[in-house]
């Protein structure tokens, strides 16, 4: 079997990883470098911090972010907006949450097992602090976690300089840059073609096609309700005030200190342009946490968001789609790659609710 994977981001790489293990002949088509639009992420493996986008609470949260300058709305996919409004405050079936819980467990375990084989990507399972500026928002956050379909372990903790934090002891983190290097080594023997595929007709010589092309999947499936939320990630040298992985909830900023650099990420802009002028805001908002002395690099990425934040994974004919998951692409990527592999090989027919948009 010959399989073409369009997209060399983290989901495409994990799909290739699992297909290779099955002895499948895989070719990855990527228009830039492998992982180019994925490495901006913080590398927080946090599948339990799921945001259900099609809710009034999330819209209010986005408006608050907008007032604080943490987000900016420039454009959205019209099919995405239509589906979001049509399904506003609707809850998915329990089977969907069951699948998501299984995906969360699989992904957390996958990173841990790969690190046990060889920890060349700075894997750390030291949990995550969700930090709040005021007590009222902290209490609301705690109430939301109590209602979470994932039933995560968490605790309220003191955090100097803030109202407090929610600590998630089960969550882990990695260096996205180093993990992409690890995947390059894992995928030796997989053919990688530096090409921007324009239409599926270019892939007629392949038995199966996987579209793991993030927001650009809409180039092939025009009515797919996926929109871009742009984010920015910096690798910097400096001194962190707290040597802990944390998320500044009020500003949407994630900070992950490693031995050789600090990763700072932020931004949740509804914007599909390549304009990176707002990236500086991420550094400005993190300045009270990190004393930055040098900037190694800045990367930008486009989170592919479905109307409700769930992944979109399904198969139609010989084409399998794997996108969505919004800001949790890294958190669910191992499971998305595994389920995509099972669909390609015919072990799965569909994933129910998560496959509902793959009809073309």
CSV table of C-alpha atoms in Angstrom, one decimal:
chain,number,residue,atom,x,y,z
A,1,UNK,CA,0.0,0.0,0.0
A,2,UNK,CA,1.2,3.5,-0.9
A,3,UNK,CA,0.0,6.3,1.3
A,4,UNK,CA,0.4,10.1,0.6
A,5,UNK,CA,0.3,12.4,3.7
A,6,UNK,CA,-0.3,16.0,2.8
A,7,UNK,CA,1.1,18.1,5.7
A,8,UNK,CA,4.3,17.6,7.7
A,9,UNK,CA,3.0,19.1,11.0
A,10,UNK,CA,2.8,17.1,14.2
A,11,UNK,CA,-0.4,15.2,13.2
A,12,UNK,CA,1.0,14.3,9.8
A,13,UNK,CA,4.3,13.2,11.4
A,14,UNK,CA,2.6,10.9,14.0
A,15,UNK,CA,0.4,9.5,11.2
A,16,UNK,CA,3.5,8.6,9.2
A,17,UNK,CA,5.1,7.2,12.4
A,18,UNK,CA,2.3,4.7,13.0
A,19,UNK,CA,1.9,3.8,9.3
A,20,UNK,CA,5.6,3.2,9.1
A,21,UNK,CA,5.4,0.8,12.0
A,22,UNK,CA,2.8,-1.1,10.0
A,23,UNK,CA,5.2,-1.5,7.1
A,24,UNK,CA,3.3,0.9,4.8
A,25,UNK,CA,5.1,2.9,2.1
A,26,UNK,CA,4.6,6.5,3.1
A,27,UNK,CA,5.3,9.8,1.3
A,28,UNK,CA,4.9,13.1,3.2
A,29,UNK,CA,4.3,16.2,1.1
A,30,UNK,CA,5.1,19.4,3.0
A,31,UNK,CA,5.4,22.9,1.5
A,32,UNK,CA,7.9,24.1,4.1
A,33,UNK,CA,10.2,22.4,6.6
A,34,UNK,CA,8.8,19.5,8.7
A,35,UNK,CA,7.0,20.9,11.7
A,36,UNK,CA,7.3,24.5,10.5
A,37,UNK,CA,3.8,25.5,11.6
A,38,UNK,CA,3.7,23.3,14.7
A,39,UNK,CA,6.9,24.2,16.6
A,40,UNK,CA,5.6,27.6,17.7
A,41,UNK,CA,3.5,25.7,20.3
A,42,UNK,CA,4.4,25.7,24.0
A,43,UNK,CA,4.8,21.9,24.0
A,44,UNK,CA,2.4,21.5,27.0
A,45,UNK,CA,0.8,18.1,26.7
A,46,UNK,CA,-2.5,19.2,28.3
A,47,UNK,CA,-5.4,17.3,26.8
A,48,UNK,CA,-7.5,17.8,29.9
A,49,UNK,CA,-7.5,21.6,29.4
A,50,UNK,CA,-10.0,21.3,26.6
A,51,UNK,CA,-12.0,24.4,25.6
A,52,UNK,CA,-15.4,23.8,24.1
A,53,UNK,CA,-15.5,26.6,21.6
A,54,UNK,CA,-19.2,26.7,20.7
A,55,UNK,CA,-20.4,28.0,24.1
A,56,UNK,CA,-21.5,31.4,25.3
A,57,UNK,CA,-18.9,31.2,28.1
A,58,UNK,CA,-16.1,30.8,25.5
A,59,UNK,CA,-17.4,33.7,23.4
A,60,UNK,CA,-17.4,35.9,26.6
A,61,UNK,CA,-13.9,34.7,27.4
A,62,UNK,CA,-12.8,35.7,23.8
A,63,UNK,CA,-14.4,39.1,24.2
A,64,UNK,CA,-12.4,39.6,27.5
A,65,UNK,CA,-9.2,38.5,25.8
A,66,UNK,CA,-10.0,41.0,23.0
A,67,UNK,CA,-10.4,43.9,25.5
A,68,UNK,CA,-7.0,42.9,27.1
A,69,UNK,CA,-5.4,42.8,23.7
A,70,UNK,CA,-4.7,39.1,24.0
A,71,UNK,CA,-6.7,38.2,20.9
A,72,UNK,CA,-7.7,39.8,17.7
A,73,UNK,CA,-10.4,39.0,15.2
A,74,UNK,CA,-9.5,39.6,11.6
A,75,UNK,CA,-11.3,36.9,9.6
A,76,UNK,CA,-12.9,33.5,10.1
A,77,UNK,CA,-14.0,30.7,7.8
A,78,UNK,CA,-17.7,31.3,6.9
A,79,UNK,CA,-18.6,27.6,7.2
A,80,UNK,CA,-16.9,27.5,10.6
A,81,UNK,CA,-18.9,30.5,11.8
A,82,UNK,CA,-22.2,29.1,10.5
A,83,UNK,CA,-21.6,25.8,12.3
A,84,UNK,CA,-20.6,27.5,15.5
A,85,UNK,CA,-23.7,29.6,15.6
A,86,UNK,CA,-25.9,26.7,14.6
A,87,UNK,CA,-24.6,24.5,17.4
A,88,UNK,CA,-24.1,27.2,20.0
A,89,UNK,CA,-24.3,25.7,23.5
A,90,UNK,CA,-25.2,22.3,22.1
A,91,UNK,CA,-23.4,19.4,23.9
A,92,UNK,CA,-21.8,16.5,22.0
A,93,UNK,CA,-23.0,12.9,22.7
A,94,UNK,CA,-21.3,11.0,25.6
A,95,UNK,CA,-19.6,8.8,23.0
A,96,UNK,CA,-17.6,11.8,21.8
A,97,UNK,CA,-16.3,12.5,25.3
A,98,UNK,CA,-15.5,8.9,25.7
A,99,UNK,CA,-13.4,9.0,22.6
A,100,UNK,CA,-11.7,12.2,23.7
A,101,UNK,CA,-10.8,10.6,27.1
A,102,UNK,CA,-9.3,7.6,25.3
A,103,UNK,CA,-7.3,10.0,23.0
A,104,UNK,CA,-6.1,12.0,26.0
A,105,UNK,CA,-4.8,8.9,27.8
A,106,UNK,CA,-3.2,7.5,24.7
A,107,UNK,CA,-1.4,10.7,23.9
A,108,UNK,CA,-0.1,11.3,27.4
A,109,UNK,CA,1.2,7.7,27.5
A,110,UNK,CA,2.7,7.9,24.0
A,111,UNK,CA,5.0,10.8,24.8
A,112,UNK,CA,6.0,9.2,28.1
A,113,UNK,CA,6.9,5.9,26.4
A,114,UNK,CA,8.9,7.7,23.7
A,115,UNK,CA,10.8,9.5,26.4
A,116,UNK,CA,11.5,6.2,28.2
A,117,UNK,CA,13.1,4.9,25.0
A,118,UNK,CA,15.2,8.0,24.6
A,119,UNK,CA,14.5,11.4,26.2
A,120,UNK,CA,16.1,13.6,23.5
A,121,UNK,CA,13.2,16.1,23.5
A,122,UNK,CA,13.2,17.4,27.1
A,123,UNK,CA,10.2,15.4,28.3
A,124,UNK,CA,9.1,16.4,31.8
A,125,UNK,CA,6.1,15.2,33.7
A,126,UNK,CA,6.1,17.9,36.3
A,127,UNK,CA,2.5,19.0,35.9
A,128,UNK,CA,1.1,22.4,34.9
A,129,UNK,CA,0.0,25.5,36.8
A,130,UNK,CA,-3.0,27.5,35.6
A,131,UNK,CA,-2.4,30.9,37.2
A,132,UNK,CA,-5.1,33.5,37.9
A,133,UNK,CA,-4.9,37.2,38.7
A,134,UNK,CA,-8.1,37.4,40.8
A,135,UNK,CA,-9.9,35.1,43.2
A,136,UNK,CA,-13.3,35.2,41.4
A,137,UNK,CA,-11.9,33.8,38.2
A,138,UNK,CA,-9.9,31.2,40.1
A,139,UNK,CA,-13.0,29.9,41.8
A,140,UNK,CA,-14.8,29.8,38.4
A,141,UNK,CA,-11.9,27.9,37.0
A,142,UNK,CA,-12.1,25.4,39.8
A,143,UNK,CA,-15.9,24.9,39.3
A,144,UNK,CA,-15.3,24.3,35.6
A,145,UNK,CA,-12.7,21.6,36.4
A,146,UNK,CA,-15.2,19.9,38.7
A,147,UNK,CA,-17.6,19.6,35.8
A,148,UNK,CA,-15.0,18.5,33.3
A,149,UNK,CA,-15.9,15.4,31.3
A,150,UNK,CA,-12.2,14.3,31.7
A,151,UNK,CA,-12.4,14.1,35.5
A,152,UNK,CA,-8.7,15.4,35.8
A,153,UNK,CA,-6.7,15.4,38.9
A,154,UNK,CA,-6.3,19.0,40.1
A,155,UNK,CA,-5.8,21.1,43.2
A,156,UNK,CA,-6.0,24.7,44.2
A,157,UNK,CA,-2.5,26.0,45.2
A,158,UNK,CA,-1.0,29.3,46.4
A,159,UNK,CA,1.1,31.1,43.8
A,160,UNK,CA,3.2,34.1,44.8
A,161,UNK,CA,2.1,37.4,43.2
A,162,UNK,CA,-1.2,36.0,42.0
A,163,UNK,CA,-4.6,35.1,43.5
A,164,UNK,CA,-3.7,31.5,43.1
A,165,UNK,CA,-3.4,28.6,40.7
A,166,UNK,CA,-4.9,25.3,39.6
A,167,UNK,CA,-2.3,22.6,39.5
A,168,UNK,CA,-2.7,19.6,37.2
A,169,UNK,CA,-0.2,17.0,38.3
A,170,UNK,CA,-0.8,14.5,35.5
A,171,UNK,CA,0.2,16.8,32.6
A,172,UNK,CA,3.5,16.8,30.9
A,173,UNK,CA,5.6,19.0,28.5
A,174,UNK,CA,8.2,18.7,25.8
A,175,UNK,CA,10.4,20.8,23.6
A,176,UNK,CA,8.6,21.0,20.3
A,177,UNK,CA,11.7,21.9,18.4
A,178,UNK,CA,13.6,18.9,19.7
A,179,UNK,CA,10.6,16.6,19.3
A,180,UNK,CA,10.4,17.4,15.6
A,181,UNK,CA,14.1,16.4,15.3
A,182,UNK,CA,13.2,13.2,17.1
A,183,UNK,CA,10.5,12.5,14.5
A,184,UNK,CA,12.8,13.1,11.6
A,185,UNK,CA,15.0,10.3,13.0
A,186,UNK,CA,12.0,8.0,13.6
A,187,UNK,CA,10.9,8.6,10.0
A,188,UNK,CA,14.1,7.7,8.3
A,189,UNK,CA,13.1,5.7,5.2
A,190,UNK,CA,9.9,7.7,4.8
A,191,UNK,CA,10.0,9.8,1.6
A,192,UNK,CA,9.6,13.5,2.2
A,193,UNK,CA,8.7,15.8,-0.7
A,194,UNK,CA,9.0,19.5,-0.4
A,195,UNK,CA,5.9,20.5,-2.4
A,196,UNK,CA,2.7,22.5,-2.0
A,197,UNK,CA,0.0,20.1,-3.2
A,198,UNK,CA,-2.7,22.1,-5.0
A,199,UNK,CA,-5.3,19.4,-5.8
A,200,UNK,CA,-5.8,15.7,-5.0
A,201,UNK,CA,-5.4,14.8,-8.7
A,202,UNK,CA,-1.6,15.2,-8.2
A,203,UNK,CA,-1.8,12.2,-5.9
A,204,UNK,CA,-3.5,9.7,-8.2
A,205,UNK,CA,-0.6,7.2,-8.0
A,206,UNK,CA,-1.3,6.6,-4.3
A,207,UNK,CA,-3.7,4.0,-2.9
A,208,UNK,CA,-4.6,6.2,0.1
A,209,UNK,CA,-4.4,9.9,0.9
A,210,UNK,CA,-4.2,11.5,4.3
A,211,UNK,CA,-5.0,15.2,4.6
A,212,UNK,CA,-3.2,16.3,7.8
A,213,UNK,CA,-2.7,19.8,6.4
A,214,UNK,CA,-4.3,21.8,9.3
A,215,UNK,CA,-6.2,24.9,8.2
A,216,UNK,CA,-5.1,24.3,4.6
A,217,UNK,CA,-7.3,21.2,4.5
A,218,UNK,CA,-10.0,23.6,3.3
A,219,UNK,CA,-8.1,24.0,0.1
A,220,UNK,CA,-9.2,20.4,-0.7
A,221,UNK,CA,-12.5,20.3,1.1
A,222,UNK,CA,-13.9,23.8,0.6
A,223,UNK,CA,-16.9,23.4,3.0
A,224,UNK,CA,-14.9,22.0,5.9
A,225,UNK,CA,-15.7,24.1,8.9
A,226,UNK,CA,-12.2,24.8,10.1
A,227,UNK,CA,-10.8,28.3,10.8
A,228,UNK,CA,-7.3,29.6,11.8
A,229,UNK,CA,-6.4,30.9,15.2
A,230,UNK,CA,-2.9,32.2,14.9
A,231,UNK,CA,-0.3,31.9,17.7
A,232,UNK,CA,3.3,32.9,18.3
A,233,UNK,CA,6.1,31.1,20.1
A,234,UNK,CA,9.4,32.4,21.2
A,235,UNK,CA,12.5,30.6,22.4
A,236,UNK,CA,14.4,33.0,24.7
A,237,UNK,CA,17.3,33.2,27.1
A,238,UNK,CA,16.5,34.7,30.5
A,239,UNK,CA,15.7,34.2,34.1
A,240,UNK,CA,12.1,33.0,34.9
A,241,UNK,CA,10.6,34.3,38.1
A,242,UNK,CA,9.1,30.8,38.6
A,243,UNK,CA,10.9,27.8,37.4
A,244,UNK,CA,7.6,26.0,36.7
A,245,UNK,CA,5.5,25.4,33.6
A,246,UNK,CA,2.6,27.8,33.8
A,247,UNK,CA,-0.3,29.4,31.9
A,248,UNK,CA,-1.2,33.0,32.6
A,249,UNK,CA,-5.0,32.5,32.2
A,250,UNK,CA,-5.8,36.2,31.9
A,251,UNK,CA,-3.4,36.8,29.0
A,252,UNK,CA,-3.4,33.4,27.4
A,253,UNK,CA,0.4,33.2,27.8
A,254,UNK,CA,2.2,29.9,28.4
A,255,UNK,CA,5.8,29.7,29.8
A,256,UNK,CA,7.8,26.6,29.9
A,257,UNK,CA,11.4,26.8,31.3
A,258,UNK,CA,14.0,24.3,30.1
A,259,UNK,CA,17.7,23.9,30.9
A,260,UNK,CA,18.9,25.6,27.8
A,261,UNK,CA,16.1,28.1,27.0
A,262,UNK,CA,12.6,29.3,28.0
A,263,UNK,CA,9.6,28.8,25.7
A,264,UNK,CA,7.0,31.6,25.7
A,265,UNK,CA,3.9,31.3,23.6
A,266,UNK,CA,0.7,33.1,23.2
A,267,UNK,CA,-1.8,34.7,20.9
A,268,UNK,CA,-5.2,33.3,19.8
A,269,UNK,CA,-5.9,35.6,16.8
A,270,UNK,CA,-8.7,34.7,14.4
A,271,UNK,CA,-6.4,35.6,11.5
A,272,UNK,CA,-5.2,33.5,8.5
A,273,UNK,CA,-2.7,36.2,7.3
A,274,UNK,CA,1.0,35.9,7.6
A,275,UNK,CA,1.3,39.2,9.5
A,276,UNK,CA,3.3,38.7,12.7
A,277,UNK,CA,3.2,42.2,14.0
A,278,UNK,CA,1.2,41.3,17.1
A,279,UNK,CA,3.9,38.8,18.2
A,280,UNK,CA,5.6,41.4,20.3
A,281,UNK,CA,2.6,41.5,22.6
A,282,UNK,CA,3.4,38.0,23.8
A,283,UNK,CA,6.8,39.1,25.0
A,284,UNK,CA,5.4,42.3,26.6
A,285,UNK,CA,2.8,40.3,28.6
A,286,UNK,CA,5.4,37.8,29.8
A,287,UNK,CA,7.9,40.4,31.0
A,288,UNK,CA,6.6,40.2,34.6
A,289,UNK,CA,7.4,36.5,34.6
A,290,UNK,CA,10.6,36.3,32.6
A,291,UNK,CA,13.6,38.6,32.5
A,292,UNK,CA,14.5,38.1,28.9
A,293,UNK,CA,18.1,38.7,27.9
A,294,UNK,CA,18.2,37.2,24.4
A,295,UNK,CA,15.7,36.0,21.7
A,296,UNK,CA,16.8,32.9,19.8
A,297,UNK,CA,13.8,32.8,17.5
A,298,UNK,CA,10.1,33.4,16.9
A,299,UNK,CA,7.8,31.1,15.1
A,300,UNK,CA,4.2,31.5,14.1
A,301,UNK,CA,1.5,28.9,13.5
A,302,UNK,CA,-2.1,28.5,12.6
A,303,UNK,CA,-4.2,26.4,14.9
A,304,UNK,CA,-6.9,24.5,12.9
A,305,UNK,CA,-10.1,25.0,14.9
A,306,UNK,CA,-13.4,23.1,14.4
A,307,UNK,CA,-16.6,24.9,15.5
A,308,UNK,CA,-16.5,23.1,18.9
A,309,UNK,CA,-12.8,22.5,19.4
A,310,UNK,CA,-13.0,18.7,18.8
A,311,UNK,CA,-10.6,17.1,16.3
A,312,UNK,CA,-12.0,16.2,12.9
A,313,UNK,CA,-10.9,12.7,11.9
A,314,UNK,CA,-12.7,10.6,9.3
A,315,UNK,CA,-12.5,8.9,6.0
A,316,UNK,CA,-14.4,9.3,2.6
A,317,UNK,CA,-13.4,7.0,-0.2
A,318,UNK,CA,-9.6,6.7,-0.1
A,319,UNK,CA,-9.1,10.1,1.6
A,320,UNK,CA,-8.7,10.4,5.4
A,321,UNK,CA,-8.9,13.7,7.1
A,322,UNK,CA,-7.1,14.6,10.4
A,323,UNK,CA,-7.3,18.2,11.5
A,324,UNK,CA,-9.0,20.3,14.1
A,325,UNK,CA,-8.2,20.1,17.9
A,326,UNK,CA,-7.4,23.8,17.9
A,327,UNK,CA,-4.7,24.7,20.4
A,328,UNK,CA,-4.5,21.1,21.6
A,329,UNK,CA,-2.9,19.7,18.4
A,330,UNK,CA,0.2,18.5,20.2
A,331,UNK,CA,-1.8,17.2,23.1
A,332,UNK,CA,-3.9,14.9,20.9
A,333,UNK,CA,-1.4,14.3,18.0
A,334,UNK,CA,-0.3,10.8,18.9
A,335,UNK,CA,-3.9,9.6,19.2
A,336,UNK,CA,-5.0,11.5,16.0
A,337,UNK,CA,-2.1,9.8,14.2
A,338,UNK,CA,-3.1,6.4,15.5
A,339,UNK,CA,-6.8,6.7,14.7
A,340,UNK,CA,-5.9,8.0,11.2
A,341,UNK,CA,-3.7,5.0,10.7
A,342,UNK,CA,-6.5,2.7,11.7
A,343,UNK,CA,-8.9,4.4,9.3
A,344,UNK,CA,-6.4,4.1,6.4
A,345,UNK,CA,-5.8,0.4,7.1
A,346,UNK,CA,-9.6,-0.3,7.4
A,347,UNK,CA,-9.5,-1.2,11.1
A,348,UNK,CA,-11.9,1.6,11.8
A,349,UNK,CA,-14.9,2.8,9.7
A,350,UNK,CA,-15.4,6.1,11.5
A,351,UNK,CA,-15.2,7.8,14.8
A,352,UNK,CA,-18.9,8.8,15.1
A,353,UNK,CA,-19.3,12.4,16.1
A,354,UNK,CA,-15.6,13.2,15.4
A,355,UNK,CA,-16.0,12.0,11.8
A,356,UNK,CA,-19.3,13.9,11.1
A,357,UNK,CA,-17.8,16.6,8.9
A,358,UNK,CA,-15.9,14.2,6.6
A,359,UNK,CA,-18.4,13.9,3.9
A,360,UNK,CA,-17.4,15.0,0.4
